[in-house]
Short mmCIF file of C-alpha atoms in Angstrom, two decimals:
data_model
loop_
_atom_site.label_atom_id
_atom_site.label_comp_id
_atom_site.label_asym_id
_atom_site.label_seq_id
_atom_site.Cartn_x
_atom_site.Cartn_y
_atom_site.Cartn_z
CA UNK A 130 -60.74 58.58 40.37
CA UNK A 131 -58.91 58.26 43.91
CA UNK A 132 -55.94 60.73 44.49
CA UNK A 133 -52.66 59.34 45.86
CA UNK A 134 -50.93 60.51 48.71
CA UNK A 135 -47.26 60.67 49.02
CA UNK A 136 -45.35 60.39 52.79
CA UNK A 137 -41.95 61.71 53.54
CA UNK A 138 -42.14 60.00 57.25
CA UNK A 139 -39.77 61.20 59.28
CA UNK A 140 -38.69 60.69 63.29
CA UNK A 141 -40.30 64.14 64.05
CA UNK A 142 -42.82 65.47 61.41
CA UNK A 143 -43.85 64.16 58.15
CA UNK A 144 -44.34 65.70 54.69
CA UNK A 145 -47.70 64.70 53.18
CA UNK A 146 -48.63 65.58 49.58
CA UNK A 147 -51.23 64.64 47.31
CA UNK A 148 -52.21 64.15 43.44
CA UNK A 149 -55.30 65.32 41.74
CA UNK A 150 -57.75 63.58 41.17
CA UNK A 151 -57.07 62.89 37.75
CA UNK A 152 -53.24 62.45 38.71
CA UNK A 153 -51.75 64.66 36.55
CA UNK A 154 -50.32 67.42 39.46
CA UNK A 155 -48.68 66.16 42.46
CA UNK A 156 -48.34 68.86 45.71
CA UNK A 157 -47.37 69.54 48.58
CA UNK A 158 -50.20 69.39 51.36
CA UNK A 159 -48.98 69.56 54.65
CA UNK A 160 -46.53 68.77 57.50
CA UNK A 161 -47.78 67.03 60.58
CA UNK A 162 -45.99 65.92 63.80
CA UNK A 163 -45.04 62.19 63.15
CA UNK A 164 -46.74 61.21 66.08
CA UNK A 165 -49.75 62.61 64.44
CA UNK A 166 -49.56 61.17 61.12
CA UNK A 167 -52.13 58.52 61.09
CA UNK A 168 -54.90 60.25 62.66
CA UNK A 169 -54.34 62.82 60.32
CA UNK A 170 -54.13 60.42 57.33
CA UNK A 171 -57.58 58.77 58.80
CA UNK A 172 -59.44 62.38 58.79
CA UNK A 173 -57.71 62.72 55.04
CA UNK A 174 -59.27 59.54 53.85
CA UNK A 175 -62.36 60.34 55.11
CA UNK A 176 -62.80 63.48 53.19
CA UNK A 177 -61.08 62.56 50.30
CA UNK A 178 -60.62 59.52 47.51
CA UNK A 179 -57.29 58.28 48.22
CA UNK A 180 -56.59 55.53 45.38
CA UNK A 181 -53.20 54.87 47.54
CA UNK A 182 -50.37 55.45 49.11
CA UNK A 183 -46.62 56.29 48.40
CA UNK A 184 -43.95 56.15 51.12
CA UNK A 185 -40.65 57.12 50.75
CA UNK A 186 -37.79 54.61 51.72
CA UNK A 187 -34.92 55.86 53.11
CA UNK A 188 -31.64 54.50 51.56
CA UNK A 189 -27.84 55.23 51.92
CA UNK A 190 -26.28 56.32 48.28
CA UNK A 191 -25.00 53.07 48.06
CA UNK A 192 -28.64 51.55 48.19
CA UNK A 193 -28.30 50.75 51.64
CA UNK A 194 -31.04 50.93 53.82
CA UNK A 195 -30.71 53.88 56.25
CA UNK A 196 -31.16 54.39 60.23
CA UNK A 197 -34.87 54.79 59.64
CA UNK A 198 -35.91 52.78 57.22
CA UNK A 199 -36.90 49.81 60.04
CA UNK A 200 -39.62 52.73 61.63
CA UNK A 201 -40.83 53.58 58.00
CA UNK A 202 -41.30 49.55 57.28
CA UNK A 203 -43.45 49.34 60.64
CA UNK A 204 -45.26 52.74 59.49
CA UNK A 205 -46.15 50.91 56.27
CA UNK A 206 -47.15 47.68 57.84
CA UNK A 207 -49.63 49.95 60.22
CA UNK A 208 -50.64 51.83 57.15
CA UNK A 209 -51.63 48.91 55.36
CA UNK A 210 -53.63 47.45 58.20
CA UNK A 211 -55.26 50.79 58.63
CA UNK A 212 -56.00 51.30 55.16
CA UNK A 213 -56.90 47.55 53.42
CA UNK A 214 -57.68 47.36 50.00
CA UNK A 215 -55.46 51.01 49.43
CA UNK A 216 -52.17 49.66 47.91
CA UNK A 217 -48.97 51.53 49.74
CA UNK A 218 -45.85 51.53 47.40
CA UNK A 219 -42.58 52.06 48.38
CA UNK A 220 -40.39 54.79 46.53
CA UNK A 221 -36.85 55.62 46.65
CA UNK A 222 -36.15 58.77 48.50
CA UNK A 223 -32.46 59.03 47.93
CA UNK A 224 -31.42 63.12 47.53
CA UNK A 225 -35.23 64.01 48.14
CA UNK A 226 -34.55 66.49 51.00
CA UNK A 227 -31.39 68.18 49.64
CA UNK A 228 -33.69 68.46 46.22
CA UNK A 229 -36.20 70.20 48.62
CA UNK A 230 -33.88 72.75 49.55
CA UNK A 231 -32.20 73.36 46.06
CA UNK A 232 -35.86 74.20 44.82
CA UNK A 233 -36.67 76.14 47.63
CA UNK A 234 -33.67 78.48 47.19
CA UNK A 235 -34.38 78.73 43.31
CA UNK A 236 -38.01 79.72 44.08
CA UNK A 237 -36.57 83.24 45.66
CA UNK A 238 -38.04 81.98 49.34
CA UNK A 239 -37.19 84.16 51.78
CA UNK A 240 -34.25 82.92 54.25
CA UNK A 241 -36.50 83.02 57.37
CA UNK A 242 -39.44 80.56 55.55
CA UNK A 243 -35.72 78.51 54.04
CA UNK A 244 -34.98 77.72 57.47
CA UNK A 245 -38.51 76.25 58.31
CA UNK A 246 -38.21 72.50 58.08
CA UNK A 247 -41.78 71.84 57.33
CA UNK A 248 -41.63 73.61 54.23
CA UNK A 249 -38.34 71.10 53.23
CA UNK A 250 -40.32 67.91 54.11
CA UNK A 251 -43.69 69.07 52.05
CA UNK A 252 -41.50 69.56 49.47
CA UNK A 253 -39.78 66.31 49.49
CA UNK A 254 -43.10 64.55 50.15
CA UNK A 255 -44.02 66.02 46.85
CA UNK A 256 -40.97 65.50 45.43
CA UNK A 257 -41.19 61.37 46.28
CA UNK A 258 -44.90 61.58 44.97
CA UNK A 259 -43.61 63.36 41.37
CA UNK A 260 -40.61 60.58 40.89
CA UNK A 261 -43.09 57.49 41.78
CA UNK A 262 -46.11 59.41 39.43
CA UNK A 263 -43.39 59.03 36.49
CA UNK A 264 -41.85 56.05 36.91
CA UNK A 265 -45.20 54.10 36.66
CA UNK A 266 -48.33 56.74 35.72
CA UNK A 267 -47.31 59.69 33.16
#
C-alpha cells in the first residue's frame, strides 16, 4: 500500500506531508523552497510508495479562485507529467493556514518556533492531506 502525499505549494516554500502506509495518520513531513519542490518530490518517490498526490487549491471564501491558484494548476500539470500513472487530486485549502496557526498556538509552541513559517505550511500541508483523507478514505 502506497502512501499519499499532501502539497501546500506556495510562491516561496511548500508544506509537504505524508500518510502511512496504511493511510490511517496523515503528517507533517517537511518544508522545502518552492523552487525545490519537485526534485525533492522525485528523491521522495524514489524512496518511498507514493499511491498519489494531494494539492491544495487556493480559493477566495467566496469560492473564487485566488492569485495563485494559475501557478498551483501549472504545478499540477508538471506533477502529473512527472509522476504518470500517480493520480494528483485537488483539495480545497480555504482557512488551511490560519488553522495552522490556531493549532500551533493550542499546542503550547513557543513564540520564537510560532513565528517560523515553515512550521505553518507543514502544518497546513497536513492539514489539506487530513480534510481530503476524510472526505473520500476514513
Amino acid at each position: 500500500m502506497g502512501r499519499i502525499v499532501g502539497i501546500d505549494y506556495g510562491s516561496k516554500r511548500s508544506g509537504i506531508a505524508v500518510t502511512d502506509p496504511l493511510k490511517i495518520i496523515a503528517s507533517g513531513l517537511v518544508t522545502v523552497p518552492t523552487h525545490e519542490l519537485m526534485a525533492f518530490l522525485i528523491r521522495y518517490v524514489g524512496s518511498e510508495d507514493v499511491e498519489s498526490f494531494v494539492v491544495g487549491l487556493p480559493l477566495y471564501p467566496d469560492g473564487n479562485p485566488a492569485q495563485l491558484t494559475d501557478q498551483v494548476e501549472a504545478f499540477v500539470r508538471k506533477l502529473q507529467q512527472q509522476f504518470e500513472g500517480k493520480p494528483v487530486f485537488r483539495q480545497d485549502e480555504r482557512n488551511t493556514s490560519n488553522d495552522a496557526k490556531r493549532i500551533i498556538l493550542a499546542s503550547g509552541v513557543k513564540k520564537q518556533k510560532r513565528r517560523d513559517k515553515s512550521l505553518v505550511d507543514k502544518v497546513a500541508a497536513a492539514l489539506i492531506l487530513e480534510q481530503y483523507m476524510q472526505a473520500n478514505h476514513w
